[in-house]
Structures are given as structure tokens and as C-alpha cells.
mmCIF file of C-alpha atoms in Angstrom:
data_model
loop_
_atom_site.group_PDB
_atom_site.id
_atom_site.type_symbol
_atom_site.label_atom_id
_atom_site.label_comp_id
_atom_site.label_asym_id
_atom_site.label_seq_id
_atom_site.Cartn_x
_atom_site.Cartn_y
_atom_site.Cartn_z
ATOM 1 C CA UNK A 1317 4.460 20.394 3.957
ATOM 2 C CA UNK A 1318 6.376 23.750 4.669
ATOM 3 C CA UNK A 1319 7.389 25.866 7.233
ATOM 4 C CA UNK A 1320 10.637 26.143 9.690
ATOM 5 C CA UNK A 1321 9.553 22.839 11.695
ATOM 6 C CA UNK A 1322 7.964 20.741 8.843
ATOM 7 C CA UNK A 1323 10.503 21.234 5.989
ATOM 8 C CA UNK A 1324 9.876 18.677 3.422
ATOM 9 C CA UNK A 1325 12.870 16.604 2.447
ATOM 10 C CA UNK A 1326 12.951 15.525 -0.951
ATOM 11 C CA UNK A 1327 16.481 13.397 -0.607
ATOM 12 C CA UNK A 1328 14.733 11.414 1.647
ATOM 13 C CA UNK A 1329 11.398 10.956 -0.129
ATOM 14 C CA UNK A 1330 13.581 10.219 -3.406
ATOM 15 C CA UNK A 1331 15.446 8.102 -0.991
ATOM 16 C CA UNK A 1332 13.112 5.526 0.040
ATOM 17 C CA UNK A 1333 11.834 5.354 -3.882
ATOM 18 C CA UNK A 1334 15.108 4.188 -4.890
ATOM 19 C CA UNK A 1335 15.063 1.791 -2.150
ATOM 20 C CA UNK A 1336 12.218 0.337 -3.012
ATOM 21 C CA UNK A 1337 12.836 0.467 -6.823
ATOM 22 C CA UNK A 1338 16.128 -1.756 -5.791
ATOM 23 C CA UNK A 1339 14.509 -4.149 -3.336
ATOM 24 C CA UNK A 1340 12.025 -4.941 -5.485
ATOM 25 C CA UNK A 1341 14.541 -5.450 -8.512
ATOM 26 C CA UNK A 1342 11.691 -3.028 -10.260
ATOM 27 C CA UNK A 1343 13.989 -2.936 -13.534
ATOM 28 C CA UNK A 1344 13.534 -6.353 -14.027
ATOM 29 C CA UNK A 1345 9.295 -6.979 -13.318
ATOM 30 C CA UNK A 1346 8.413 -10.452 -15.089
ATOM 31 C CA UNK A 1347 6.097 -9.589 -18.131
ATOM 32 C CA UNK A 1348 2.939 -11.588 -16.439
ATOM 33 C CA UNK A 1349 3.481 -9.656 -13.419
ATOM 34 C CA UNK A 1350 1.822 -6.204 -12.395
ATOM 35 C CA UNK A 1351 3.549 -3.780 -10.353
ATOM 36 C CA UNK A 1352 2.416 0.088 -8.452
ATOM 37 C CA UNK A 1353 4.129 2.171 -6.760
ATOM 38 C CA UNK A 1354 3.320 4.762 -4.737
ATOM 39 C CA UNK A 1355 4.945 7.309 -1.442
ATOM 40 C CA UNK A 1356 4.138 8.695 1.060
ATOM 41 C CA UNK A 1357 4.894 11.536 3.453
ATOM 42 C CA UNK A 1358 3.517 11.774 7.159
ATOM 43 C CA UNK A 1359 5.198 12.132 10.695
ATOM 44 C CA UNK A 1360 8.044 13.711 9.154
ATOM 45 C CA UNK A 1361 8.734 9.868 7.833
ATOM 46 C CA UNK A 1362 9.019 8.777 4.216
ATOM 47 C CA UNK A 1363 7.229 5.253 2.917
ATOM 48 C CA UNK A 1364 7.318 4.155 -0.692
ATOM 49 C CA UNK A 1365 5.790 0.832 -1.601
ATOM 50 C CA UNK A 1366 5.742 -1.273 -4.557
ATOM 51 C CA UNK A 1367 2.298 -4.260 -5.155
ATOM 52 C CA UNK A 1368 3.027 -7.010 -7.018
ATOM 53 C CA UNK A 1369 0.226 -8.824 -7.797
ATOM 54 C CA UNK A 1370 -1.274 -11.269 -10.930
ATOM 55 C CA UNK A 1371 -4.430 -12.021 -11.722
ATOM 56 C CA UNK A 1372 -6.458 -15.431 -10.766
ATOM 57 C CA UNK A 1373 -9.633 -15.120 -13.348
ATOM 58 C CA UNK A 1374 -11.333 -11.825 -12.198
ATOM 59 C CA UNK A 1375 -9.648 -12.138 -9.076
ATOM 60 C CA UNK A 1376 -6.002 -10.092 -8.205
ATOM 61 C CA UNK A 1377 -3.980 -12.023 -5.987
ATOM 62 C CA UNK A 1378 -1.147 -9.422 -4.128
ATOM 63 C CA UNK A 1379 2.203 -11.591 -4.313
ATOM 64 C CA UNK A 1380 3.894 -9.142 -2.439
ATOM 65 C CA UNK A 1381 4.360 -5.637 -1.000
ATOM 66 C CA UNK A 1382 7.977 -4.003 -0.675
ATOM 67 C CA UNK A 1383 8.215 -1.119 1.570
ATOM 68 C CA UNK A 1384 10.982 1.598 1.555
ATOM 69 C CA UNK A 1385 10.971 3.508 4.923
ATOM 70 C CA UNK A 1386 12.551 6.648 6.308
ATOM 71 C CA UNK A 1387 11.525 6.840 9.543
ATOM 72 C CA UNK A 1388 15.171 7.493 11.092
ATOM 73 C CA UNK A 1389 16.686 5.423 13.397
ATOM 74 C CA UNK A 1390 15.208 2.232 13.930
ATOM 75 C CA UNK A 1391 14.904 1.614 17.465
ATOM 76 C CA UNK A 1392 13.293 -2.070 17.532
ATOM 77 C CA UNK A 1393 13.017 -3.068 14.157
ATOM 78 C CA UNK A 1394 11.409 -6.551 14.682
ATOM 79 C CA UNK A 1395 8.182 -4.064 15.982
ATOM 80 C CA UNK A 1396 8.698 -1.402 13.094
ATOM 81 C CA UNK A 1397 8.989 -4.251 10.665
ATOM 82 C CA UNK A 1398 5.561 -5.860 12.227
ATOM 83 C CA UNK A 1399 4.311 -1.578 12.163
ATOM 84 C CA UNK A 1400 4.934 -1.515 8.489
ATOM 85 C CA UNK A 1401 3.202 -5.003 7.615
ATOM 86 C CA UNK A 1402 -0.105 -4.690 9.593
ATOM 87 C CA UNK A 1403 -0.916 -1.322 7.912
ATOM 88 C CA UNK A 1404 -0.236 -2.649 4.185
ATOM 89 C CA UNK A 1405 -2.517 -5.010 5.211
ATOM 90 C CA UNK A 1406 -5.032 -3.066 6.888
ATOM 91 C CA UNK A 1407 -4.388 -0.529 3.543
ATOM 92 C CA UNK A 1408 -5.401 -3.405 1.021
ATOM 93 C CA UNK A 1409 -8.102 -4.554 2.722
ATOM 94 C CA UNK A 1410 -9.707 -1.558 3.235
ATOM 95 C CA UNK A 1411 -9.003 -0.244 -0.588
ATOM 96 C CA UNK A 1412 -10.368 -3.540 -1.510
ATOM 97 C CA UNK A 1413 -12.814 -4.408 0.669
ATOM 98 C CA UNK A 1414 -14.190 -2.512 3.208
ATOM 99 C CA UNK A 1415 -17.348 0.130 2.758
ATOM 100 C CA UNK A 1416 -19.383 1.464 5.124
ATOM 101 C CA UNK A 1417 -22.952 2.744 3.455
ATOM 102 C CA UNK A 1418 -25.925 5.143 5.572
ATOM 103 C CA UNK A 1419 -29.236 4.920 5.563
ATOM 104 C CA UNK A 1420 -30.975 7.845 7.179
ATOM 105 C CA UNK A 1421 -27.937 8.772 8.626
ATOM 106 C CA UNK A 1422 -27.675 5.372 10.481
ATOM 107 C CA UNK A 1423 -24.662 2.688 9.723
ATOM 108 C CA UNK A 1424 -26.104 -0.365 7.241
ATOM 109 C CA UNK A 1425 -22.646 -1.616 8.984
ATOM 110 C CA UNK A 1426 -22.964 -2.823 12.442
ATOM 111 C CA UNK A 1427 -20.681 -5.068 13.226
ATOM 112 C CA UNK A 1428 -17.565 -7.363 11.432
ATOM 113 C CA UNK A 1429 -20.274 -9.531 10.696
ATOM 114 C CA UNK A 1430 -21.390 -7.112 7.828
ATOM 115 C CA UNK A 1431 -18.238 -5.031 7.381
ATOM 116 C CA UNK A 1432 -16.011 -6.778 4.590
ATOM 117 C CA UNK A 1433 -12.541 -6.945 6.245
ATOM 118 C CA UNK A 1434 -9.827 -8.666 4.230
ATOM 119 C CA UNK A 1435 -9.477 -12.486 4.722
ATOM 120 C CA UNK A 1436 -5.971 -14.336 5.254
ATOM 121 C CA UNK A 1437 -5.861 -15.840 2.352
ATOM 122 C CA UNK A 1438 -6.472 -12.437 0.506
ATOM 123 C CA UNK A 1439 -3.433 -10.666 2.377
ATOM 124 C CA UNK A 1440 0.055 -10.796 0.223
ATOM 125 C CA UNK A 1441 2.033 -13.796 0.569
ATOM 126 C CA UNK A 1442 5.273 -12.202 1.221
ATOM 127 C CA UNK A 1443 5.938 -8.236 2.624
ATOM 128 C CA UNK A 1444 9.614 -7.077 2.672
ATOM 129 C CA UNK A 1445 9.947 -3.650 4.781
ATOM 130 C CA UNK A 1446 13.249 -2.099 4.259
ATOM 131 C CA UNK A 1447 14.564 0.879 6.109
ATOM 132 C CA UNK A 1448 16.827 3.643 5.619
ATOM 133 C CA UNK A 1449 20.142 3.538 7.332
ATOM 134 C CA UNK A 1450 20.466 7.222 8.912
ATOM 135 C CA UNK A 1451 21.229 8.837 12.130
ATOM 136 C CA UNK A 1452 18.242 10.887 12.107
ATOM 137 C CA UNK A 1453 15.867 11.110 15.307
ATOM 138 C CA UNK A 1454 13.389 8.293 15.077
ATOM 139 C CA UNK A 1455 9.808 10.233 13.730
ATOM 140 C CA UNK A 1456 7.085 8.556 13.020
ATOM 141 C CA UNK A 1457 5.733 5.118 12.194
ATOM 142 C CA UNK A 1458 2.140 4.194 13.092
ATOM 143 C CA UNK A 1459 0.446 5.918 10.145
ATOM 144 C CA UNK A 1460 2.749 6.264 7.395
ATOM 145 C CA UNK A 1461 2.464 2.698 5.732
ATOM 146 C CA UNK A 1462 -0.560 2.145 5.642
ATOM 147 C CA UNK A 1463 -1.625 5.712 2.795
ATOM 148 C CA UNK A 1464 0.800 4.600 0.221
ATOM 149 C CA UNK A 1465 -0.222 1.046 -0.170
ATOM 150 C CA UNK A 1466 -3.967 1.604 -1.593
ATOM 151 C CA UNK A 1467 -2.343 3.842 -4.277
ATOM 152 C CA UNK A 1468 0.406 1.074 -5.403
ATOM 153 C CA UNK A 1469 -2.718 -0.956 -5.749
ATOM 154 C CA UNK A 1470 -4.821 1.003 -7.635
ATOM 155 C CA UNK A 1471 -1.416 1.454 -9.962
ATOM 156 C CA UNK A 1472 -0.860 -1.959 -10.113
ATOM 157 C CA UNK A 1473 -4.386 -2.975 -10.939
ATOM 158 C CA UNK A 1474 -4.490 -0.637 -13.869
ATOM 159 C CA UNK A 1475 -1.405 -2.162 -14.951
ATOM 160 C CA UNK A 1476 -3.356 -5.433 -15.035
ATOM 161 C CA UNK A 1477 -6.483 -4.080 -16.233
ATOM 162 C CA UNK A 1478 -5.760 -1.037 -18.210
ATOM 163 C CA UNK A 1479 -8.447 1.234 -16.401
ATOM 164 C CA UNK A 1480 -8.361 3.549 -13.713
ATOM 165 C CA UNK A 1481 -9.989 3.069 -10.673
ATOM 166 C CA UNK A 1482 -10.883 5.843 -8.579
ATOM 167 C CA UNK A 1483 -13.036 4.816 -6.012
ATOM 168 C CA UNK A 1484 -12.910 2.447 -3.220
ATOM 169 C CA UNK A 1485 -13.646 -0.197 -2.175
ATOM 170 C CA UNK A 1486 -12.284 -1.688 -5.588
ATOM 171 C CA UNK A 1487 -13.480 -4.426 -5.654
ATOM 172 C CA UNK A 1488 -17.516 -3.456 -6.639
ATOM 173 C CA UNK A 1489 -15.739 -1.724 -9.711
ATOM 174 C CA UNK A 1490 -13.585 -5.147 -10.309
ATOM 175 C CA UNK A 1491 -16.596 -7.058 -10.469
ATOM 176 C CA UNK A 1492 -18.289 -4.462 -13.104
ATOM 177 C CA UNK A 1493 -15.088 -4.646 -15.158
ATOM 178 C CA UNK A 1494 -14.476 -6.584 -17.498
ATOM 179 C CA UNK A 1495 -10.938 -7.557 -16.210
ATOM 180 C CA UNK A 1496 -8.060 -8.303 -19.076
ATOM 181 C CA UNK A 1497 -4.319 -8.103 -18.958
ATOM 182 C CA UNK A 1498 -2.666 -5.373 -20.560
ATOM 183 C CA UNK A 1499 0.801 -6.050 -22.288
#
């Protein structure tokens, strides 16, 4: 984004990847483990998240999600915290999960019934949302963490896998892959 009220800041986007890169002791990533990472920039806030996940047979299991966010000043974090975790979910299980197919221009999708959401036991055991420290006007917070999260996925998968994968929801190209563990 440019322009005299949409200036992009790259301090603060390279801000929240260090963050991240800290929380989530990224230098040091176990060799069985497979890590993303991906940012974000919407709302005039910065996100940057890091997946962690392994695999269980042709199954990935998300350990955890750290978040780096620059969304200014923090007025209740408690909420912003809770902001941050229910869109990585929501991200996963959508990137994962969820597709909605036509037929005739009508929705083979009706209801939750037939929509593939993402299941508890499916959602990352552990999410760690960390957030700047700044005195800059609070901006926004209800769509930035969820865009970044599907990318860290897709990075962390082809860590595990050693193949791309473009198009969601993964998991109809996980179950054509053949699925084995690179490095």
C-alpha cells in the first residue's frame, strides 16, 4: 500500500518478523519438526506467524502457531489475544478443510452438516500471540491474523513434504500425495 494516508511501514512489518522469529526460538527448530512463516499487512496492522507442525502418518498435526502483531497499542489484550487465536484457527481450517463446490450455479454446500469446518482436535495445541510494545494509535485487528496463517501452513507443509501446494483446501492434494519428510 501507498499513498499519504496508507504509507507502508517496513520497520514495523520487519518488526513483528523478528518477533516472531524470537518467540518461536526459530534458530533453533528441532530437526523432526516443520516450520512456515508467513506476514501480513492489513488495517494499517502488521501479523507474522510461524506453524509448527509434524506429521502423524499422512496426517499433519499443527503443534503450534506463534503470532507477531503490530497492531499499536493494545487496549484489552486478553480480547486481542482471543482476536488473534480464533482467526489462526478459522485460517487453518479453512486452508485445510473447508470448500464450497457449484452445481448449476447452486451451493453442493448447504449447511455445516456438509461444509468441512475444522474439528477440535485438529486445531493447534498451543497459540502464543505476541504484540509489539509501541505508542502507536490502536489500528486494526479483526482481519489481519487470520491471511498470514494459511501461508505459514502451506510453508510448513512443504517443509514436511517437499512439494508445493497451491490450492486449497489442502487437504484433497494431501491425500493425492504421497506424503514423506524432507531432511
Amino acid at each position: 500500500p501507498v499513498g499519504d494516508e496508507h504509507d507502508y511501514d517496513a520497520e514495523r512489518y520487519a518488526g513483528v518478523l523478528e518477533l516472531v522469529r524470537e518467540k518461536s526460538n526459530w534458530d533453533e527448530t528441532p530437526a523432526d519438526v516443520n516450520r512456515g512463516v508467513s506476514a501480513y499487512y492489513s488495517h494499517n496492522s502488521y501479523v507474522a506467524q510461524v506453524v509448527e507442525l509434524t506429521l502423524d502418518g499422512d496426517t499433519p498435526q499443527i503443534d503450534k502457531v506463534w503470532s507477531g502483531v503490530d497492531c499499536g497499542i493494545v487496549v484489552n489484550p486478553d480480547a486481542a489475544r482471543n482476536q488473534v487465536g480464533g482467526s489462526i484457527i478459522d485460517g487453518i481450517g479453512h486452508a485445510l478443510y473447508s470448500k464450497l463446490t457449484l452445481t448449476d450455479g447452486e451451493p453442493d454446500q448447504s449447511n455445516f452438516d456438509d461444509y468441512r469446518l475444522m474439528r477440535m482436535p485438529e486445531a493447534p495445541s498451543e497459540i502464543e500471540t505476541h504484540f509489539a510494545d509501541n505508542n502507536i494509535d490502536p489500528t486494526g485487528l479483526g482481519e489481519p491474523g487470520l491471511p498470514p496463517v494459511s501461508a505459514a501452513l502451506a510453508n510448513a507443509l512443504y517443509q514436511a513434504m517437499g512439494e508445493r501446494l497451491y490450492d486449497q483446501p489442502f487437504i484433497d492434494q494431501l491425500e493425492e500425495a504421497e506424503l514423506a519428510t524432507v531432511g
